[in-house]
Amino acid sequence: MLDDMFDYMQHIRERPVWQPVPEGIRQRYHESLPREGVALEEIHQRFLHEVMPYSAGNAHPGFMGWVQGGGTPVGMLAELLAAGLNANLGGRDQMPVEVEKQMTRWMQELFQFPDSASGLFVTGTSIANFIAVLIARAKALGLASRKTGIASNPQRLVAYASVGAHACVSQAIDMAGIGTDALRLIPVNENFEMDLDCLRQAIQADRLAGMTPFMIAGTAGTVDVGAIDNLSALADFAESEELWFHIDGAFGALAMLAKDIAPRLKGIERADSIAFDFHKWLQVPYDAGYILVRDGDAHFDTFAISTSYLKRETRGIAAGTKWPCDFGPDLSRGFRALKAWFTIQVYGTERLGKMISHTCEVARYLQRQIEGNPRLELLAPVNLNIVCFRYLHENQTQLDDLNRDIVFELHESGLAAPSTTRVHGHLAIRAAIVNHRTGKHEIDRMLRAVIQFGDRLSVDISANPA
Ligand SMILES: *Cc1c(COP(=O)(O)O)cnc(C)c1O
């Protein structure tokens, strides 16, 4: 099985990026609950033939959709070790918890947070953002709100993020019971960064209307175009307005490891909390999200519960005062920290930083190819590793459909897998270079296919104008 997976990674270039799931295979997965065991080898064969060829393809170098990491052999082996150990990281006196704590110390160091900062592995940035909102909420309303609830929200809390913020920020506000009406989506400037004048006006207007601003959520690397909000300016605002300053750095925060990008994240070290993913730019296998919180006590106070069966002792397995389960909603927790710990140590931060810089270089190469081709149009500035563009055709009214169809064709051909988004109202082909395996070869191959499918589809358009 190990050999199969090493072969899979080694020869992944020879495979299609993605292929549709055959109906016959999908149907087999409606079989009822098995009563008798089946030989491991038989189930393994089913995995090889029915599952492995039909994943979304984010390990493949031609995968450029959304923002997804590619994984590494080191991460895979660490997963195997973690599964074998089957540690439960809810708490207790054990080295796996110490590994997670070392990760926290490393993140404190990377983001220049104090020793009193807390951190926790979670599934992803969606949950990390949610945890941050809950801490900010408890801070704004007082810890008594954990008991009394916020049902009627008499203080009328309001939060701020840019229109480019990920949808999970709004979802976090919803799940926190604050209601998405209370999230102000601030317009962006020409660089897709939160417009600071609009932010100032929105906060003023809300205060005048008797609302209680409590949080600014900046983004370090927006999912659409890779924009980084002016984090220093947001930190100033949050400080003078006494608001919680959260940063959604899902993929961008770990660019702190890249020497050429780190200066652009200036201000991140002043955040109250940072949410990010090891499973994106750091290539740690799914899932491995993380929340780092400056005020570790506020974090603890938001989640800790006292239950007799989870009582802390002075000796034995139940020793220790603060356990990971005191910092989030999960009691049972897997050993996610191990794969991040292995990745950082085996590759080293220098090499990981260079890998991140390299993906941005590949994106700039794609940008140059687009700018040098009159049949293609760049739709947004290339800030980091995300390139939004489209194929041009004289029939302007059908450009959105045409470009969407090009992306369908790309996926179904298995040649490349960008995704789509909307930029300035236009449908854009969006290539996010996150996978460490992606290079110029994949870019050239994707662009050749874009032109080829574009030409073929536009013949249909010219023949049947709408
Ligand atoms: C991916 C992403 C998220 C969501 O993270 P998950 O790990 O998928 O939960 C949030 N914000 C941004 C900017 C992202 O890129």
Coordinates of C-alpha atoms and ligand atoms in Angstrom, one line a residue:
M1 CA 0.0 0.0 0.0
L2 CA 2.9 2.3 0.8
D3 CA 4.5 1.5 -2.6
D4 CA 1.2 2.3 -4.3
M5 CA 1.1 5.7 -2.8
F6 CA 4.7 6.5 -3.5
D7 CA 4.1 5.4 -7.1
Y8 CA 1.0 7.5 -7.2
M9 CA 3.0 10.6 -6.2
Q10 CA 6.0 9.8 -8.4
H11 CA 3.9 9.2 -11.5
I12 CA 1.2 11.7 -10.9
R13 CA 2.2 13.7 -14.0
E14 CA 1.2 10.8 -16.3
R15 CA -2.4 10.8 -14.9
P16 CA -5.2 13.2 -15.9
V17 CA -5.6 15.9 -13.4
W18 CA -9.2 14.9 -12.9
Q19 CA -11.7 12.5 -14.6
P20 CA -15.4 12.1 -14.1
V21 CA -16.5 9.3 -11.9
P22 CA -18.0 6.5 -14.0
E23 CA -21.6 5.9 -13.2
G24 CA -21.1 2.2 -12.6
I25 CA -18.5 2.9 -9.9
R26 CA -20.7 5.6 -8.3
Q27 CA -23.6 3.1 -8.2
R28 CA -21.5 0.5 -6.4
Y29 CA -21.3 2.9 -3.5
H30 CA -25.0 2.4 -2.8
E31 CA -24.5 -1.2 -1.6
S32 CA -25.9 -1.8 1.9
L33 CA -24.0 -2.1 5.1
P34 CA -21.7 -5.2 4.9
R35 CA -22.2 -8.0 7.5
E36 CA -19.2 -10.1 6.9
G37 CA -15.7 -9.0 6.6
V38 CA -14.0 -9.0 3.2
A39 CA -10.3 -9.6 2.6
L40 CA -8.2 -6.5 3.1
E41 CA -6.6 -7.1 -0.4
E42 CA -10.0 -6.9 -2.0
I43 CA -10.9 -3.6 -0.4
H44 CA -7.4 -2.3 -1.3
Q45 CA -8.0 -3.2 -4.9
R46 CA -11.3 -1.4 -4.8
F47 CA -9.5 1.7 -3.4
L48 CA -6.9 1.5 -6.2
H49 CA -9.4 1.1 -9.0
E50 CA -12.5 2.9 -7.8
V51 CA -11.3 5.7 -5.5
M52 CA -7.7 6.7 -6.2
P53 CA -8.2 7.6 -9.9
Y54 CA -11.3 9.8 -9.1
S55 CA -10.2 12.3 -6.5
A56 CA -10.4 16.0 -7.3
G57 CA -6.8 16.0 -8.3
N58 CA -5.2 18.6 -6.0
A59 CA -2.0 16.5 -5.7
H60 CA -1.5 16.9 -9.5
P61 CA 0.7 19.7 -10.8
G62 CA -2.0 20.7 -13.3
F63 CA -4.4 21.4 -10.5
M64 CA -4.8 25.2 -10.1
G65 CA -8.4 25.4 -8.9
W66 CA -9.4 27.1 -5.7
V67 CA -6.5 27.3 -3.2
Q68 CA -5.4 23.7 -2.3
G69 CA -2.2 22.2 -1.3
G70 CA -0.5 19.3 -3.1
G71 CA 0.7 17.2 -0.1
T72 CA 4.1 15.5 0.3
P73 CA 5.5 12.0 0.9
V74 CA 6.7 13.3 4.3
G75 CA 3.3 14.5 5.3
M76 CA 1.9 11.1 4.2
L77 CA 4.3 9.1 6.4
A78 CA 3.6 11.3 9.4
E79 CA -0.1 10.6 8.9
L80 CA 0.6 6.9 9.0
L81 CA 2.6 7.3 12.2
A82 CA -0.1 9.4 13.8
A83 CA -2.8 6.9 12.8
G84 CA -0.7 4.0 14.2
L85 CA -0.2 5.8 17.5
N86 CA -3.9 6.7 17.5
A87 CA -3.2 9.5 20.0
N88 CA -6.1 11.5 21.3
L89 CA -4.9 15.1 21.6
G90 CA -7.8 16.4 23.8
G91 CA -5.3 16.6 26.6
R92 CA -3.4 14.6 29.3
D93 CA 0.2 14.2 30.0
Q94 CA 1.7 12.8 26.8
M95 CA 4.4 13.8 24.2
P96 CA 1.9 14.2 21.4
V97 CA 0.5 17.2 23.3
E98 CA 4.1 18.5 23.7
V99 CA 4.6 18.3 19.9
E100 CA 1.5 20.4 19.4
K101 CA 2.8 22.9 22.0
Q102 CA 6.1 23.1 20.2
M103 CA 4.2 23.9 17.1
T104 CA 2.5 26.7 19.1
R105 CA 6.0 28.0 20.2
W106 CA 7.2 27.9 16.6
M107 CA 4.1 29.9 15.4
Q108 CA 4.7 32.4 18.2
E109 CA 8.2 32.9 16.9
L110 CA 7.1 33.1 13.3
F111 CA 4.5 35.7 13.9
Q112 CA 6.3 37.5 16.8
F113 CA 3.6 36.7 19.2
P114 CA 4.3 36.6 23.0
D115 CA 5.0 33.4 24.9
S116 CA 1.5 33.8 26.5
A117 CA -0.2 33.3 23.1
S118 CA -2.1 30.2 22.6
G119 CA -2.6 28.0 19.5
L120 CA -4.7 25.1 18.4
F121 CA -4.9 22.7 15.4
V122 CA -8.3 22.6 13.9
T123 CA -9.8 21.2 10.7
G124 CA -9.3 24.4 8.7
T125 CA -9.5 28.2 8.6
S126 CA -13.3 28.1 8.5
I127 CA -13.3 26.7 12.1
A128 CA -10.3 28.8 13.1
N129 CA -12.2 32.0 12.0
F130 CA -15.2 30.8 14.0
I131 CA -13.1 30.3 17.1
A132 CA -11.7 33.8 16.7
V133 CA -15.2 35.3 16.4
L134 CA -16.2 33.5 19.6
I135 CA -13.2 34.8 21.6
A136 CA -13.8 38.3 20.3
R137 CA -17.5 38.0 21.2
A138 CA -16.7 36.8 24.7
K139 CA -14.3 39.7 25.1
A140 CA -16.9 42.3 23.8
L141 CA -19.8 41.0 25.9
G142 CA -18.0 39.7 28.9
L143 CA -17.6 36.1 30.0
A144 CA -21.0 36.1 31.6
S145 CA -22.4 35.9 28.0
R146 CA -21.2 32.3 27.9
K147 CA -24.0 31.7 30.4
T148 CA -26.6 34.2 29.5
G149 CA -26.1 33.9 25.7
I150 CA -26.5 36.6 23.2
A151 CA -30.0 35.8 22.0
S152 CA -31.2 39.3 21.6
N153 CA -27.7 40.8 21.1
P154 CA -28.8 44.1 22.9
Q155 CA -25.3 45.5 22.3
R156 CA -25.9 45.0 18.6
L157 CA -22.3 43.8 17.8
V158 CA -21.0 44.6 14.4
A159 CA -17.9 43.3 12.6
Y160 CA -16.0 44.4 9.5
A161 CA -14.3 42.6 6.7
S162 CA -13.7 43.4 3.0
V163 CA -16.0 42.3 0.2
G164 CA -13.1 40.1 -0.8
A165 CA -13.2 38.2 2.6
H166 CA -13.9 34.5 2.4
A167 CA -17.5 33.4 2.8
C168 CA -16.6 31.5 5.9
V169 CA -16.1 34.8 7.8
S170 CA -19.7 35.6 7.3
Q171 CA -20.6 32.0 8.2
A172 CA -18.6 32.4 11.4
I173 CA -20.6 35.5 12.4
D174 CA -23.7 33.6 11.7
M175 CA -22.7 30.5 13.7
A176 CA -21.7 32.8 16.6
G177 CA -25.4 33.9 16.7
I178 CA -24.5 37.5 15.8
G179 CA -26.2 37.3 12.4
T180 CA -24.7 38.1 9.0
D181 CA -26.5 41.5 8.9
A182 CA -23.9 42.5 11.5
L183 CA -21.0 41.9 9.2
R184 CA -20.1 45.0 7.2
L185 CA -18.5 44.1 3.9
I186 CA -16.3 47.0 3.2
P187 CA -15.5 47.9 -0.5
V188 CA -12.0 47.4 -1.8
N189 CA -9.6 49.7 -3.6
E190 CA -8.0 49.1 -7.0
N191 CA -5.6 46.6 -5.4
F192 CA -8.5 44.7 -3.9
E193 CA -7.5 45.7 -0.4
M194 CA -10.1 46.9 2.2
D195 CA -10.8 50.6 1.6
L196 CA -9.7 52.4 4.8
D197 CA -11.9 55.4 4.3
C198 CA -14.9 53.3 3.8
L199 CA -14.0 51.3 6.9
R200 CA -13.6 54.5 9.0
Q201 CA -17.0 55.8 7.8
A202 CA -18.7 52.5 8.5
I203 CA -17.4 52.3 12.1
Q204 CA -18.4 55.9 12.7
A205 CA -21.9 55.4 11.3
D206 CA -22.4 52.2 13.3
R207 CA -21.3 54.0 16.6
L208 CA -23.7 56.8 15.8
A209 CA -26.5 54.3 15.3
G210 CA -25.8 52.8 18.7
M211 CA -24.2 49.7 17.5
T212 CA -21.1 48.1 19.1
P213 CA -18.3 47.5 16.7
F214 CA -16.2 44.6 18.1
M215 CA -14.0 43.1 15.4
I216 CA -12.1 43.8 12.2
A217 CA -11.3 40.7 10.1
G218 CA -8.5 41.5 7.7
T219 CA -7.4 39.1 5.0
A220 CA -3.9 38.1 4.2
G221 CA -4.3 36.6 0.7
T222 CA -7.9 36.9 -0.5
V223 CA -9.2 33.7 -2.1
D224 CA -10.2 35.4 -5.3
V225 CA -7.1 37.4 -6.3
G226 CA -4.6 37.0 -3.5
A227 CA -4.9 40.5 -2.2
I228 CA -3.4 41.4 1.2
D229 CA -5.2 44.0 3.2
N230 CA -3.1 46.9 4.7
L231 CA -2.6 45.0 7.9
S232 CA -0.6 47.8 9.7
A233 CA -3.4 50.3 9.0
L234 CA -6.0 47.8 10.2
A235 CA -4.0 47.2 13.3
D236 CA -3.9 51.0 14.0
F237 CA -7.7 51.2 13.5
A238 CA -8.4 48.2 15.7
E239 CA -6.1 49.7 18.4
S240 CA -7.7 53.2 18.4
E241 CA -11.2 51.8 18.1
E242 CA -10.5 49.1 20.7
L243 CA -11.7 46.3 18.4
W244 CA -10.5 42.7 18.1
F245 CA -8.1 42.5 15.2
H246 CA -8.4 39.1 13.5
I247 CA -6.6 38.1 10.3
D248 CA -7.8 35.4 8.0
G249 CA -4.5 34.3 6.6
A250 CA -5.8 30.9 5.4
F251 CA -3.1 30.5 2.8
G252 CA -1.2 33.9 3.0
A253 CA -0.1 33.9 6.6
L254 CA 2.5 31.2 6.2
A255 CA 4.1 33.3 3.4
M256 CA 5.9 34.7 6.5
L257 CA 8.4 32.0 5.6
A258 CA 9.1 33.5 2.2
K259 CA 11.7 36.3 2.4
D260 CA 10.2 38.2 -0.5
I261 CA 6.6 38.1 0.7
A262 CA 7.0 38.5 4.5
P263 CA 7.6 42.3 4.4
R264 CA 4.2 42.6 2.7
L265 CA 2.6 41.0 5.7
K266 CA 3.8 43.7 8.0
G267 CA 1.2 44.3 10.7
I268 CA 0.3 40.6 11.0
E269 CA 2.4 40.6 14.2
R270 CA 0.0 43.0 15.8
A271 CA -3.1 40.8 15.3
D272 CA -5.2 39.6 18.2
S273 CA -5.7 36.3 16.3
I274 CA -4.6 34.7 13.1
A275 CA -6.4 31.8 11.3
F276 CA -4.4 29.8 8.7
D277 CA -4.0 26.5 7.1
F278 CA -1.0 24.2 7.0
H279 CA -2.8 22.2 4.3
K280 CA -2.6 25.0 1.7
W281 CA 0.8 26.7 0.9
L282 CA 2.7 24.5 3.4
Q283 CA 1.6 21.3 1.6
V284 CA 0.7 19.4 4.8
P285 CA -1.9 16.7 4.0
Y286 CA -5.5 17.6 4.7
D287 CA -6.7 18.6 7.1
A288 CA -4.5 21.0 9.2
G289 CA -6.0 24.4 10.1
Y290 CA -4.7 26.5 12.9
I291 CA -5.7 29.4 15.2
L292 CA -3.2 31.5 17.0
V293 CA -4.4 33.9 19.7
R294 CA -2.3 36.6 21.3
D295 CA -4.2 36.6 24.6
G296 CA -4.0 32.9 25.6
D297 CA -6.1 33.6 28.7
A298 CA -9.0 35.1 26.7
H299 CA -8.8 32.1 24.4
F300 CA -8.9 29.7 27.4
D301 CA -11.7 31.6 29.1
T302 CA -13.9 31.4 26.0
F303 CA -13.9 27.6 25.8
A304 CA -12.8 26.0 29.2
I305 CA -15.5 24.0 31.0
S306 CA -15.2 22.3 34.3
T307 CA -16.4 18.7 34.3
S308 CA -15.5 16.2 37.0
Y309 CA -14.5 13.5 34.6
L310 CA -12.1 15.8 32.9
K311 CA -10.6 16.9 36.2
R312 CA -6.9 17.7 36.1
E313 CA -4.6 15.9 38.6
T314 CA -1.2 16.7 39.9
R315 CA 0.2 13.3 38.9
G316 CA -0.5 10.5 36.4
I317 CA -2.0 10.6 33.0
A318 CA -4.5 13.3 33.9
A319 CA -1.8 15.7 35.0
G320 CA -1.6 19.2 33.6
T321 CA -3.6 22.4 34.0
K322 CA -4.6 23.6 30.5
W323 CA -5.3 21.0 27.9
P324 CA -5.9 21.5 24.2
C325 CA -9.6 20.7 24.7
D326 CA -9.8 23.9 26.8
F327 CA -9.1 26.0 23.7
G328 CA -11.8 24.9 21.3
P329 CA -15.0 23.0 20.9
D330 CA -13.3 19.6 20.2
L331 CA -12.7 17.2 23.1
S332 CA -11.4 14.3 21.1
R333 CA -8.7 15.5 18.6
G334 CA -6.4 13.7 16.2
F335 CA -2.7 14.2 16.0
R336 CA -2.7 16.8 13.2
A337 CA 0.3 18.5 14.7
L338 CA 2.6 15.6 13.8
K339 CA 2.3 16.0 10.0
A340 CA 3.0 19.8 10.3
W341 CA 5.9 19.1 12.7
F342 CA 7.4 16.6 10.3
T343 CA 7.0 18.8 7.3
I344 CA 8.6 21.8 9.0
Q345 CA 11.6 19.8 10.3
V346 CA 12.3 17.6 7.3
Y347 CA 12.1 20.4 4.7
G348 CA 13.1 23.2 6.9
T349 CA 11.6 26.7 6.9
E350 CA 14.1 28.0 4.4
R351 CA 13.2 25.5 1.7
L352 CA 9.5 25.8 2.4
G353 CA 9.7 29.6 2.1
K354 CA 11.5 29.2 -1.3
M355 CA 8.8 26.8 -2.4
I356 CA 6.2 29.5 -1.6
S357 CA 8.2 32.1 -3.5
H358 CA 8.5 29.7 -6.4
T359 CA 4.7 29.3 -6.8
C360 CA 4.5 33.1 -7.0
E361 CA 7.2 33.1 -9.7
V362 CA 5.2 30.5 -11.6
A363 CA 2.2 32.8 -11.3
R364 CA 4.2 35.8 -12.7
Y365 CA 5.3 33.6 -15.6
L366 CA 1.6 32.9 -16.3
Q367 CA 0.9 36.6 -16.1
R368 CA 3.6 37.4 -18.6
Q369 CA 2.3 34.8 -21.0
I370 CA -1.2 36.3 -20.8
E371 CA 0.1 39.8 -21.2
G372 CA 2.0 38.8 -24.3
N373 CA -1.0 37.1 -25.9
P374 CA -3.6 39.4 -27.5
R375 CA -6.2 36.6 -27.3
L376 CA -6.0 36.6 -23.5
E377 CA -6.8 39.3 -21.0
L378 CA -5.5 39.6 -17.4
L379 CA -8.4 40.6 -15.2
A380 CA -6.7 41.4 -11.9
P381 CA -3.3 42.3 -10.6
V382 CA -1.2 39.3 -9.7
N383 CA -0.4 40.0 -6.0
L384 CA 0.8 36.6 -5.0
N385 CA 0.1 33.2 -6.6
I386 CA -3.3 33.8 -8.1
V387 CA -3.9 34.8 -11.7
C388 CA -7.4 35.8 -13.1
F389 CA -7.7 36.0 -16.8
R390 CA -10.0 35.2 -19.7
Y391 CA -10.0 34.2 -23.4
L392 CA -11.2 37.0 -25.6
H393 CA -13.7 36.9 -28.4
E394 CA -15.3 39.6 -30.4
N395 CA -18.7 38.6 -29.3
Q396 CA -18.6 40.3 -25.9
T397 CA -22.0 39.2 -24.7
Q398 CA -20.9 35.5 -24.6
L399 CA -17.5 35.9 -23.0
D400 CA -18.7 34.7 -19.6
D401 CA -20.3 31.5 -21.0
L402 CA -17.4 30.9 -23.3
N403 CA -14.8 31.1 -20.5
R404 CA -16.9 29.0 -18.2
D405 CA -17.1 26.4 -21.0
I406 CA -13.4 26.5 -21.5
V407 CA -12.9 25.6 -17.9
F408 CA -15.4 22.7 -18.2
E409 CA -13.4 21.5 -21.2
L410 CA -10.1 21.8 -19.3
H411 CA -11.4 19.8 -16.4
E412 CA -13.0 17.1 -18.6
S413 CA -9.9 16.8 -20.8
G414 CA -7.8 16.1 -17.6
L415 CA -5.2 18.6 -19.0
A416 CA -5.4 21.3 -16.3
A417 CA -7.8 22.3 -13.6
P418 CA -8.1 26.0 -12.9
S419 CA -11.4 27.2 -11.4
T420 CA -13.5 30.3 -12.1
T421 CA -14.4 33.5 -10.2
R422 CA -15.9 36.9 -11.0
V423 CA -13.7 39.9 -11.3
H424 CA -15.3 43.3 -12.0
G425 CA -18.4 41.5 -13.0
H426 CA -16.6 39.3 -15.6
L427 CA -16.2 35.6 -15.3
A428 CA -12.5 34.9 -14.9
I429 CA -10.5 31.7 -15.3
R430 CA -8.7 31.6 -12.1
A431 CA -5.4 29.8 -11.7
A432 CA -4.1 29.6 -8.1
I433 CA -0.6 28.2 -8.0
V434 CA -0.4 26.5 -4.7
N435 CA 1.0 23.0 -5.5
H436 CA 4.8 22.8 -5.1
R437 CA 4.8 20.5 -8.2
T438 CA 3.4 23.1 -10.6
G439 CA 5.9 24.7 -13.0
K440 CA 6.2 26.4 -16.3
H441 CA 5.4 23.2 -18.1
E442 CA 2.0 23.0 -16.6
I443 CA 1.3 26.7 -17.3
D444 CA 2.3 26.3 -21.0
R445 CA 0.1 23.2 -21.3
M446 CA -2.9 24.9 -19.7
L447 CA -2.6 28.0 -21.9
R448 CA -2.3 25.9 -25.1
A449 CA -5.5 24.1 -24.0
V450 CA -7.3 27.4 -23.2
I451 CA -6.5 28.7 -26.7
Q452 CA -7.4 25.5 -28.4
F453 CA -10.7 25.0 -26.6
G454 CA -11.4 28.8 -26.9
D455 CA -10.9 28.7 -30.6
R456 CA -13.0 25.6 -31.0
L457 CA -15.9 26.9 -28.8
S458 CA -15.9 30.3 -30.5
V459 CA -16.4 28.7 -33.9
D460 CA -19.7 27.4 -32.4
I461 CA -20.5 30.9 -31.1
S462 CA -19.9 32.5 -34.5
A463 CA -22.0 29.9 -36.1
N464 CA -24.9 30.3 -33.6
P465 CA -24.8 33.8 -32.3
A466 CA -27.2 34.3 -29.4
Ligands
LIG1 C1 -9.3 28.4 2.0 C2 -9.7 29.7 2.7 C3 -10.5 29.7 3.8 C4 -11.2 28.4 4.3 O1 -10.3 27.6 4.8 P1 -10.6 26.0 5.1 O2 -9.3 25.4 5.5 O3 -11.1 25.5 3.7 O4 -11.7 25.9 6.1 C5 -10.8 30.9 4.4 N1 -10.2 32.0 4.0 C6 -9.4 32.0 2.9 C7 -8.8 33.3 2.5 C8 -9.1 30.9 2.2 O5 -8.3 30.9 1.2

